[in-house]
Short mmCIF file of C-alpha atoms in Angstrom, two decimals:
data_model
loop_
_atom_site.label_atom_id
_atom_site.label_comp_id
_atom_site.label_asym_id
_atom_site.label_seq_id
_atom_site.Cartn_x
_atom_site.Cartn_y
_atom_site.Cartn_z
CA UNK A 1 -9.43 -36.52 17.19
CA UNK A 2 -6.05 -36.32 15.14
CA UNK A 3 -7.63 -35.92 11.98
CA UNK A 4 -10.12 -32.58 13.15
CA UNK A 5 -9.59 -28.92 14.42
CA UNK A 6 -9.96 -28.48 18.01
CA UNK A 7 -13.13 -27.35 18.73
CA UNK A 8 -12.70 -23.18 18.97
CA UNK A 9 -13.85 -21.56 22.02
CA UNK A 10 -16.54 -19.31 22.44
CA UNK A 11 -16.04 -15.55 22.44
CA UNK A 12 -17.52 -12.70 24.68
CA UNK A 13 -17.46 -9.32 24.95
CA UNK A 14 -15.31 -9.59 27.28
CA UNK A 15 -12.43 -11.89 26.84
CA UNK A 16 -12.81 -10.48 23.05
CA UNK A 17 -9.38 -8.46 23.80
CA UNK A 18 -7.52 -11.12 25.09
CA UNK A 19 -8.12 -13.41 21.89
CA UNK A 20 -7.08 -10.45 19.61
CA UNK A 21 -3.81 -10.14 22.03
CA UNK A 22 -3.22 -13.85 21.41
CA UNK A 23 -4.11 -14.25 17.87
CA UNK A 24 -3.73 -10.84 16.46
CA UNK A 25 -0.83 -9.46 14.39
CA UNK A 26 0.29 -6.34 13.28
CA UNK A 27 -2.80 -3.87 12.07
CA UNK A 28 -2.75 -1.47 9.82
CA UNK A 29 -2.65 1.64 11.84
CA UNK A 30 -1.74 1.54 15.73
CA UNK A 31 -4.17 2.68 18.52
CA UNK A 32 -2.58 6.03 19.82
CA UNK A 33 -1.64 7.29 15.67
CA UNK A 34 -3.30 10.85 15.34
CA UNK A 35 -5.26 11.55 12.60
CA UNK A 36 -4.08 14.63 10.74
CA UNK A 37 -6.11 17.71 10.60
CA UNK A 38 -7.69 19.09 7.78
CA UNK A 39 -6.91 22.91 6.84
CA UNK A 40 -9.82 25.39 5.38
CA UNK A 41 -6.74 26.80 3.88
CA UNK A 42 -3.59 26.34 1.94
CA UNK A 43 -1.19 24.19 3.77
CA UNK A 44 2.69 23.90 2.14
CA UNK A 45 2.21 21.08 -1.21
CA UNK A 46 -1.35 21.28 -1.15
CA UNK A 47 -2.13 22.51 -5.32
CA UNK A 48 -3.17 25.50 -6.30
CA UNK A 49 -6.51 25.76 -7.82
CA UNK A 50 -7.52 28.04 -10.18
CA UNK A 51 -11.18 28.33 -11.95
CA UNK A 52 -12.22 29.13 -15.84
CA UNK A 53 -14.98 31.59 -15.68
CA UNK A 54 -15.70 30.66 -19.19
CA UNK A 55 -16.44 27.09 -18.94
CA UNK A 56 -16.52 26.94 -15.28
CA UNK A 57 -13.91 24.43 -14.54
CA UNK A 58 -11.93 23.94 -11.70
CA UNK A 59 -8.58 22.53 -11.81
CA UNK A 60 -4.63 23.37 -10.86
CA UNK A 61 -2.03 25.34 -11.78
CA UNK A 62 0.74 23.34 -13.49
CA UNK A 63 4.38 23.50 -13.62
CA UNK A 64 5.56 21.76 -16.33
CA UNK A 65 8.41 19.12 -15.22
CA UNK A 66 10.77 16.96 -17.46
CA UNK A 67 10.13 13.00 -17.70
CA UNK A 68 12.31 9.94 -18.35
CA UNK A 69 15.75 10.24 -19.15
CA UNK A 70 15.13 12.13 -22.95
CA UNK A 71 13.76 14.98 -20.27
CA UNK A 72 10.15 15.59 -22.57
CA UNK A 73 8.01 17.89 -20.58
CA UNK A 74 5.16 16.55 -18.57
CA UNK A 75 2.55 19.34 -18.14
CA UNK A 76 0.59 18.06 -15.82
CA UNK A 77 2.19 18.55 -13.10
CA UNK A 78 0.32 20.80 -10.40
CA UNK A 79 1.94 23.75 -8.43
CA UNK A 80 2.21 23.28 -5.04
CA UNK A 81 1.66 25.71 -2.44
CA UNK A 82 5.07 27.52 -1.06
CA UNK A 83 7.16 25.42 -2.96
CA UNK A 84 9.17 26.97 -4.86
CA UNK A 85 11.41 25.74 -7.49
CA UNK A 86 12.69 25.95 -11.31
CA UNK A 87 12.26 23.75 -13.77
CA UNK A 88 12.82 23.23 -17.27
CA UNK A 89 11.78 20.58 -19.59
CA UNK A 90 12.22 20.07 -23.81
CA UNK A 91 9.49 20.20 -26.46
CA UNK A 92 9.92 18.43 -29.69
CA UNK A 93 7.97 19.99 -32.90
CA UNK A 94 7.22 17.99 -36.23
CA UNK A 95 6.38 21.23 -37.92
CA UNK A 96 7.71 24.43 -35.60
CA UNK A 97 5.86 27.15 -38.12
CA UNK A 98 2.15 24.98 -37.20
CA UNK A 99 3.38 24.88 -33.70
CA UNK A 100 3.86 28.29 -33.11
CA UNK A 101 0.25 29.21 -34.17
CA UNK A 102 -1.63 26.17 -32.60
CA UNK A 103 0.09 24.72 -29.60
CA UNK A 104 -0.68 26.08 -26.15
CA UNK A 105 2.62 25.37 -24.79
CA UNK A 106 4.28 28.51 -27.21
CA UNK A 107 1.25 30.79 -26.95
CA UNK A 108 1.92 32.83 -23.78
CA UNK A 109 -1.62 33.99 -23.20
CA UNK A 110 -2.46 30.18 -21.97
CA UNK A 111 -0.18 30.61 -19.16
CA UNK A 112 -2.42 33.86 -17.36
CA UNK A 113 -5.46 34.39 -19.22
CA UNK A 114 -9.23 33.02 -19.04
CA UNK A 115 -8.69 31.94 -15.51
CA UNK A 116 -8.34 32.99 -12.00
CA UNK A 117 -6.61 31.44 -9.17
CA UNK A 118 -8.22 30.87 -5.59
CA UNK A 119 -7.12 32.16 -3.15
CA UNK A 120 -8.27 29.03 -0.69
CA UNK A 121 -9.70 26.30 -1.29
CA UNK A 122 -13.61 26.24 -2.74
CA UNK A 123 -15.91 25.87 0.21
CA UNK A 124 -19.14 26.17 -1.76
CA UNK A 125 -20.78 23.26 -2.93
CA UNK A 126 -24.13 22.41 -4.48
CA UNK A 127 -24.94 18.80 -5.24
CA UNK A 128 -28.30 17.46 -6.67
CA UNK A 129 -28.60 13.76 -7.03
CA UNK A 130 -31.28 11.43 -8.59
CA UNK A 131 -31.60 7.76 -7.21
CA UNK A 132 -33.33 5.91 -9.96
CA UNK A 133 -35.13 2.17 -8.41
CA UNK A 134 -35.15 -0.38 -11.28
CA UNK A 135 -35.95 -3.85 -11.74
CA UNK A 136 -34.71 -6.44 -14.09
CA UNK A 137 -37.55 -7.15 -15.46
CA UNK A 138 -40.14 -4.34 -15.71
CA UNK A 139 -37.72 -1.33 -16.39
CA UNK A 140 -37.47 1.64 -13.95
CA UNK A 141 -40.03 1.54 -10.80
CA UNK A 142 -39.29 5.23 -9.41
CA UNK A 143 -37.55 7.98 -9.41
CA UNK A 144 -36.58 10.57 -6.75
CA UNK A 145 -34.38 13.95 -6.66
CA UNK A 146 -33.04 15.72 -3.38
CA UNK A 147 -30.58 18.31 -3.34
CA UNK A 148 -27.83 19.99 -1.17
CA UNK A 149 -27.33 23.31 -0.80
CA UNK A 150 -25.14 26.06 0.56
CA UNK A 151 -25.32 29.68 1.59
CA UNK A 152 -22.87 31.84 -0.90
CA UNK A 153 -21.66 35.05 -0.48
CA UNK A 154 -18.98 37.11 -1.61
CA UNK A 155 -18.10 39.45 -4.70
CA UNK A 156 -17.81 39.42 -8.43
CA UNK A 157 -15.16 36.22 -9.52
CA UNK A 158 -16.66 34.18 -6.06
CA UNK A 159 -16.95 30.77 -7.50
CA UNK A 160 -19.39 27.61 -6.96
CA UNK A 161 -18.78 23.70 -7.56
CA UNK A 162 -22.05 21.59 -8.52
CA UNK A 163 -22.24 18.25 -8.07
CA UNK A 164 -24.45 16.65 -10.54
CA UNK A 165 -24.85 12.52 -9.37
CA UNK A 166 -26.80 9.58 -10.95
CA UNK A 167 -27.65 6.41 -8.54
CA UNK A 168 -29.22 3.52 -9.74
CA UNK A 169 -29.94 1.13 -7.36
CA UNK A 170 -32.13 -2.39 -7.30
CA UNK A 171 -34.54 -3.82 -3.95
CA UNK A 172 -32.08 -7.48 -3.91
CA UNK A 173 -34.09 -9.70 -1.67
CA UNK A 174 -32.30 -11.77 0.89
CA UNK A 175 -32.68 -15.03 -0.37
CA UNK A 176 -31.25 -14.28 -4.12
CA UNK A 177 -27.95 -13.49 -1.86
CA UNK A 178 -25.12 -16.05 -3.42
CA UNK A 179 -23.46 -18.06 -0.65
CA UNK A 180 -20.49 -17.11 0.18
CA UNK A 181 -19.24 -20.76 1.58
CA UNK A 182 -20.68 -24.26 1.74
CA UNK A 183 -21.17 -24.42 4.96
CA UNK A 184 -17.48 -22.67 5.61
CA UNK A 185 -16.62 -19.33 4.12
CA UNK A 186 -14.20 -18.87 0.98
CA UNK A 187 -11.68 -16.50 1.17
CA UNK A 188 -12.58 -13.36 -1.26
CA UNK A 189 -16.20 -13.68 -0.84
CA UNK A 190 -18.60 -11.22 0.60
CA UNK A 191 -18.68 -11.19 3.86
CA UNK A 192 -22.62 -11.72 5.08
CA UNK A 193 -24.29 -9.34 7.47
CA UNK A 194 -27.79 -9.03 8.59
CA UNK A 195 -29.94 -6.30 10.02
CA UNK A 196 -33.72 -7.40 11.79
CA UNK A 197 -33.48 -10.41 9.59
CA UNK A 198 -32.53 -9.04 6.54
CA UNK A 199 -29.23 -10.38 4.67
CA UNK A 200 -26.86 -8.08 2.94
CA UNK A 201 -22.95 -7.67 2.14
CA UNK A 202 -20.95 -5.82 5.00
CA UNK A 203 -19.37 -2.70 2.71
CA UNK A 204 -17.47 -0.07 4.14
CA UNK A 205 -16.63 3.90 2.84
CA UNK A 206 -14.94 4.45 -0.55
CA UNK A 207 -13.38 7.44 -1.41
CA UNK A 208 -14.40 9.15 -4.77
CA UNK A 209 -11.47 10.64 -7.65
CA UNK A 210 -11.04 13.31 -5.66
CA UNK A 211 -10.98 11.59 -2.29
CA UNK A 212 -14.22 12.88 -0.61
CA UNK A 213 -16.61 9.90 0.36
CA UNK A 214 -18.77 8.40 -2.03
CA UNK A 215 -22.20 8.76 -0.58
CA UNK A 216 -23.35 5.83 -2.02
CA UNK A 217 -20.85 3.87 -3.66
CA UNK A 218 -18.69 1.46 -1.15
CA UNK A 219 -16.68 -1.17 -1.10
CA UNK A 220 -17.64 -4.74 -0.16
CA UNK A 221 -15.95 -6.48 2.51
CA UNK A 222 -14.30 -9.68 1.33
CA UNK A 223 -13.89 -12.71 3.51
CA UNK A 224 -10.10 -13.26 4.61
CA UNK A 225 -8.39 -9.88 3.23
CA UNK A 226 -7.70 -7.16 5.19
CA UNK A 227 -8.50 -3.99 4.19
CA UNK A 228 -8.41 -0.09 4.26
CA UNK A 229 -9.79 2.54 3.10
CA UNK A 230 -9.72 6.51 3.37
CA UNK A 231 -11.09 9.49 2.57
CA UNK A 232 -12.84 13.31 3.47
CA UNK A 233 -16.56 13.29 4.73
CA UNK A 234 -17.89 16.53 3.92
CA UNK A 235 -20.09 18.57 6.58
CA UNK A 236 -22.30 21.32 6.28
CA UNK A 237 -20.58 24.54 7.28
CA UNK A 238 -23.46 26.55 8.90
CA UNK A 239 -25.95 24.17 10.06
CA UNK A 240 -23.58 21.80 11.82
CA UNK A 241 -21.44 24.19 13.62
CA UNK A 242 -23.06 24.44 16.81
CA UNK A 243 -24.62 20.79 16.95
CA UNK A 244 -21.73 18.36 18.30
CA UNK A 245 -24.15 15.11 18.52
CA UNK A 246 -25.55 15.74 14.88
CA UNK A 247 -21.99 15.52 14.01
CA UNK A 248 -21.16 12.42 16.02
CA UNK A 249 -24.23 10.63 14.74
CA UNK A 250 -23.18 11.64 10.68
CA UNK A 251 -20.32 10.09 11.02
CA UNK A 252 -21.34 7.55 13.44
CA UNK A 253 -23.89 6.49 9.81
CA UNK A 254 -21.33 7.11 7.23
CA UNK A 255 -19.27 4.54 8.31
CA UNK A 256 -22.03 1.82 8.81
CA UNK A 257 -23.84 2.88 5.77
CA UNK A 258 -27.44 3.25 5.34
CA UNK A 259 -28.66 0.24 7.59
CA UNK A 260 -26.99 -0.34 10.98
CA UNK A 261 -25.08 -3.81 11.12
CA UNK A 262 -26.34 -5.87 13.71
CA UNK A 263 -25.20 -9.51 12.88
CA UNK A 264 -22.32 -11.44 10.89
CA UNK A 265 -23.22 -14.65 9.77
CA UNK A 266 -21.23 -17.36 11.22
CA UNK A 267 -21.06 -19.28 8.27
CA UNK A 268 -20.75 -18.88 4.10
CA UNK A 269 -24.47 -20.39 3.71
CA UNK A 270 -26.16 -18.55 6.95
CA UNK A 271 -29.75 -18.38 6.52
CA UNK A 272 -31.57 -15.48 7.95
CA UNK A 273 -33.98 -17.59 9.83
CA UNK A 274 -31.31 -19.97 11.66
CA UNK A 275 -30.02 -18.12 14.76
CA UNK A 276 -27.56 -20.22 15.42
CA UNK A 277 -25.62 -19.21 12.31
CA UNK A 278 -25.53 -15.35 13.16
CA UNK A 279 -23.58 -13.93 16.05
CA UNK A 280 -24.00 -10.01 17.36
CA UNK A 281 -21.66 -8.05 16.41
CA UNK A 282 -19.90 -6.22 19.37
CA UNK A 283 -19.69 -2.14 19.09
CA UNK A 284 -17.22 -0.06 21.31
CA UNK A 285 -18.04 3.44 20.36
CA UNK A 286 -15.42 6.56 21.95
CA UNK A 287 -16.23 8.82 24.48
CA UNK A 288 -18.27 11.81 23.98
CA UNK A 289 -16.37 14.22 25.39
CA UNK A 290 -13.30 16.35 24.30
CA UNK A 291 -10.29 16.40 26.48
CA UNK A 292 -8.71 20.10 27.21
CA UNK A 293 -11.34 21.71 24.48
CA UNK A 294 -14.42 23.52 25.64
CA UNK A 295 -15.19 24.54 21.58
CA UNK A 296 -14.98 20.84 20.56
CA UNK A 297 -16.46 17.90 19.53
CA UNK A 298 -15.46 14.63 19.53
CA UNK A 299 -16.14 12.77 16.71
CA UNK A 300 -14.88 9.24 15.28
CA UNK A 301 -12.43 9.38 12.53
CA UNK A 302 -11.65 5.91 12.11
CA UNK A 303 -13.42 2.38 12.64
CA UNK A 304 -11.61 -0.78 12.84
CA UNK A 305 -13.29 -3.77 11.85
CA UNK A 306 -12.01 -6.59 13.87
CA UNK A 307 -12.61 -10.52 12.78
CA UNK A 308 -12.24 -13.49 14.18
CA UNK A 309 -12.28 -16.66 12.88
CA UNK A 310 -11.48 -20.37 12.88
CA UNK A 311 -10.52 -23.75 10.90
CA UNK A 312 -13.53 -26.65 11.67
CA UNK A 313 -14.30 -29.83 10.57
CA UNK A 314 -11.81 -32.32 9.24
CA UNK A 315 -8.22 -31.53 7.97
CA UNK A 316 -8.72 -33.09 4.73
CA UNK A 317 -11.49 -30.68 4.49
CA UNK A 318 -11.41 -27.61 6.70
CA UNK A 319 -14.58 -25.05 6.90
CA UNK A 320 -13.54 -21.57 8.34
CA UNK A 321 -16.28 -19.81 10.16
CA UNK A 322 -16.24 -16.94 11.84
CA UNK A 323 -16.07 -16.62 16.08
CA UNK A 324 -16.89 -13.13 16.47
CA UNK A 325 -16.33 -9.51 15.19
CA UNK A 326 -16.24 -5.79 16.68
CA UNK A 327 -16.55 -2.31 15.68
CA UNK A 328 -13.76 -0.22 17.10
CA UNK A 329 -14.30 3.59 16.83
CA UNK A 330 -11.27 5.84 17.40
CA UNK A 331 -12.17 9.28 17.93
CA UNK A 332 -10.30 12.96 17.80
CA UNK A 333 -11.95 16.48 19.14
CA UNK A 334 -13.08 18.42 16.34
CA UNK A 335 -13.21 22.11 16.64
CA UNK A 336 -16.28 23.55 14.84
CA UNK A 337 -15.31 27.01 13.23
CA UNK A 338 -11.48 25.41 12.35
CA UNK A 339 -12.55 22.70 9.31
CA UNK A 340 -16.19 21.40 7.51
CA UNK A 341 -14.08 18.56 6.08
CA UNK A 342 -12.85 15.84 8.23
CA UNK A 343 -11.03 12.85 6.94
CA UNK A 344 -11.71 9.12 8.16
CA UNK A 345 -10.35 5.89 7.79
CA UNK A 346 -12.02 2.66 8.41
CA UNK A 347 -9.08 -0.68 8.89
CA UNK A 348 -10.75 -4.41 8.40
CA UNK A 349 -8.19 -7.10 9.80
CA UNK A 350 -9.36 -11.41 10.14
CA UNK A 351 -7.23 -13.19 13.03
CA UNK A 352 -6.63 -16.33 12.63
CA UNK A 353 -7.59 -18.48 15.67
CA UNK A 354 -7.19 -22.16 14.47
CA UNK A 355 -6.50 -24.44 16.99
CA UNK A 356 -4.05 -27.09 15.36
CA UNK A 357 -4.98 -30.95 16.83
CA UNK A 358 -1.89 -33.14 18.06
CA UNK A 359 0.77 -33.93 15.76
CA UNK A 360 -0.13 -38.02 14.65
CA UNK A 361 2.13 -40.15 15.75
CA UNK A 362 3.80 -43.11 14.61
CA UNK A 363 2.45 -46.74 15.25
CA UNK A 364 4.18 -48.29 17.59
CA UNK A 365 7.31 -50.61 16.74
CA UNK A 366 8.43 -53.92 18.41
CA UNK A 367 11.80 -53.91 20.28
CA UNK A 368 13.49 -56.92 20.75
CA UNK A 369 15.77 -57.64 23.78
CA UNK A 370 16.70 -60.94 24.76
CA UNK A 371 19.63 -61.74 26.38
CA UNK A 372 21.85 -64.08 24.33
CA UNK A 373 22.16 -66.99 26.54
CA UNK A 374 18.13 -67.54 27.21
CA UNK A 375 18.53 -70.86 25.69
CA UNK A 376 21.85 -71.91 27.33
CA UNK A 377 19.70 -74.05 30.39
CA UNK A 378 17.55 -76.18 27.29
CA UNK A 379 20.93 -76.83 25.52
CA UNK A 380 22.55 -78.25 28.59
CA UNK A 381 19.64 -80.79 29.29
CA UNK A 382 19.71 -81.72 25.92
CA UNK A 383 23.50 -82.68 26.03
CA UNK A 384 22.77 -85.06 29.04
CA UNK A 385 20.17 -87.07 27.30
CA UNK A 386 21.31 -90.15 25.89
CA UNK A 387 21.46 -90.83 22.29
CA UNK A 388 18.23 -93.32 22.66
CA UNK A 389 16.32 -90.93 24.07
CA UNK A 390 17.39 -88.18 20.88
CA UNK A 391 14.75 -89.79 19.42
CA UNK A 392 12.38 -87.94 21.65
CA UNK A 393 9.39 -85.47 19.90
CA UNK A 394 11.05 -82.29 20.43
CA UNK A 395 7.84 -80.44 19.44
CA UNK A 396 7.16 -79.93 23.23
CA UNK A 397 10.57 -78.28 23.88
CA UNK A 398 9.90 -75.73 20.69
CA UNK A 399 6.60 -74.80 22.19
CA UNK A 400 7.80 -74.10 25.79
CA UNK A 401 10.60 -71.91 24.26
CA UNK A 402 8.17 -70.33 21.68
CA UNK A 403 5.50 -69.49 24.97
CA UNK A 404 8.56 -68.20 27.02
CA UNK A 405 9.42 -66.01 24.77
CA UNK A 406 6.03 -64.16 23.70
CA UNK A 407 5.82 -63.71 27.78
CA UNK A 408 9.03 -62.18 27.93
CA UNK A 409 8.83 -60.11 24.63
CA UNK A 410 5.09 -58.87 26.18
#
């Protein structure tokens, strides 16, 4: 048994706490951290957007800022909101004349005209997206368009942000999912999950450039690395208002993705028909109700992957499978006319639970201790034998003091 793992135990629901306790380290966010709230308007830093009615582009207003010790201006640098400062920068010109005709920087028009600034942020979105289903081999099988859309109102200069999305995406069949392990998992590959028998990769949210949730895009899970992730999950402004549990279950499917996780596989090269290679994976959902709010909803902001896992087999060779794994949602109350944007984090930790064998120990070593004078009583009747009888075999005496001693020594 000194050359294997101890054998790990097995985990339950509900000694799942006490193992993390034991095990666990440091994660990346602690249990009673508040989520920040997210402002429909301008809060102090946030940039100042402004919109080009002739090309209908959104972006900031900059402040050009000096760079590096030489001081070279950097324009793109974005306002922020109620901070105010002064700045000043230097320009270098290979031909000034040219310059002064062509470059933005001297023309003082490009500093005020052809654009507006808002005076919040842009609340109106339109997206339409087209998932395209190919195959390897005989091209594109379908293709399918939905859109989403939002009530406008408002004057002449009210702005609107489309979303235009491509999605191409590919039916992968469980079995032509690479191992992750043989039998034991490797660290950095995808972490296997199943759902009523069918085997995928355990992904979590991604944020997009400019850090609203991808709705399709996310980011695989990877065996032995923690992880985290953030970003804003967008909600409809009017139809969601007054509907706390549509809320609850949006987000409640944004951070599990399109199909619910039901299993992890145990192993690297789980197959979906072995049982014994999956284990459930346990789900602590928050409590519906908002504390000291009678206009709010409580919704989950973050999830917290939690793995455990273990070192099997022989030391020359270890196999790490995994002992169990939970879904921890944290939740916040959510008032409904206050924000359509709310941001969310999900947190993936592994805890180590190998059990180490015994240290090996040495074999053991012979001690010799024999008192000096054990053969004083054979030397005396030696001495009182004559010097005929000297002539006497010996070989008995040498085997009597040989046996005497391997008793003694034993």
């Amino acid at each position: 048994k000194l050359n294997y793992f101890q054998q790990p135990p097995d985990i339950k629901e509900s000694d799942f706490m006490k193992f993390l306790e034991k095990y666990g380290r440091h994660s990346f966010i602690a249990p009673s951290q508040v989520q920040p709230s997210f402002s429909a308007f301008y809060r102090a830093g946030d940039p100042i957007l402004i919109y080009f009615d002739s090309s209908s582009v959104l972006s900031t207003l900059r402040q050009p800022v000096k760079m590096g010790a030489s001081g070279l201006c950097v324009d793109g640098n974005p306002a922020g909101f109620l901070d105010s400062k002064s700045t000043s920068c230097t320009r270098i010109f290979a031909n000034l004349s040219k310059s002064c005709m062509t470059d933005p920087a001297l023309d003082a028009a490009s500093y005020y005209r052809d654009f507006t600034v808002l005076k919040v942020h842009v609340r109106s979105l339109a997206f339409v997206i087209y998932e395209i289903e190919y195959s390897g081999t005989s091209g594109i099988q379908s293709v399918s368009v939905r859109f989403k859309v939002s009530n406008i109102s408002g004057n002449f200069g009210s702005s609107l942000q489309q979303h235009f999305t491509l999605h191409f995406w590919t039916k992968t069949l469980s079995r032509m999912l690479p191992r992750s392990g043989n039998p034991g998992y490797i660290t950095g590959a995808p972490l296997l999950i199943a759902n009523s028998g069918a085997m995928q990769h355990m992904s979590i949210l991604q944020s997009e450039s400019d850090g609203s949730c991808s709705q399709f895009l996310r980011r695989t899970v990877q065996f032995g690395r923690n992880m985290r992730t953030g970003c804003n999950l967008s909600l409809s402004p009017l139809l969601e208002e007054s509907n706390c549990s549509y809320i609850q279950q949006k987000l409640y499917k944004a951070f599990q993705g399109v199909n619910k996780t039901e299993d992890v596989a145990i192993i690297g090269s789980a197959r979906s028909t072995q049982t014994e290679e999956w284990t459930t994976i346990l789900v602590q959902n928050c409590s519906v109700q908002a504390v000291n709010c009678t206009s709010c909803c409580m919704v989950p902001v973050t999830l917290e992957i939690q793995i455990l896992w273990t070192k099997v087999g022989l030391l020359s060779n270890p196999q790490a499978q995994i002992l169990g794994a939970r879904y921890f949602y944290q939740c916040r109350p959510l008032k409904f006319l206050s924000t359509h944007t709310v941001p969310v984090t999900t947190v993936v930790t592994f805890t180590d639970m190998t059990d180490w064998p015994e240290p090996p120990r040495g074999q053991p070593q012979r001690h010799w201790k024999l008192p000096f004078d054990i053969f004083f009583p054979f030397k005396v009747a030696l001495n009182l034998e004559s010097s005929l009888e000297s002539r006497v075999d010996l070989t008995g005496c040498f085997l009597f003091i040989l046996i005497i001693s391997s008793i003694l020594c034993f």
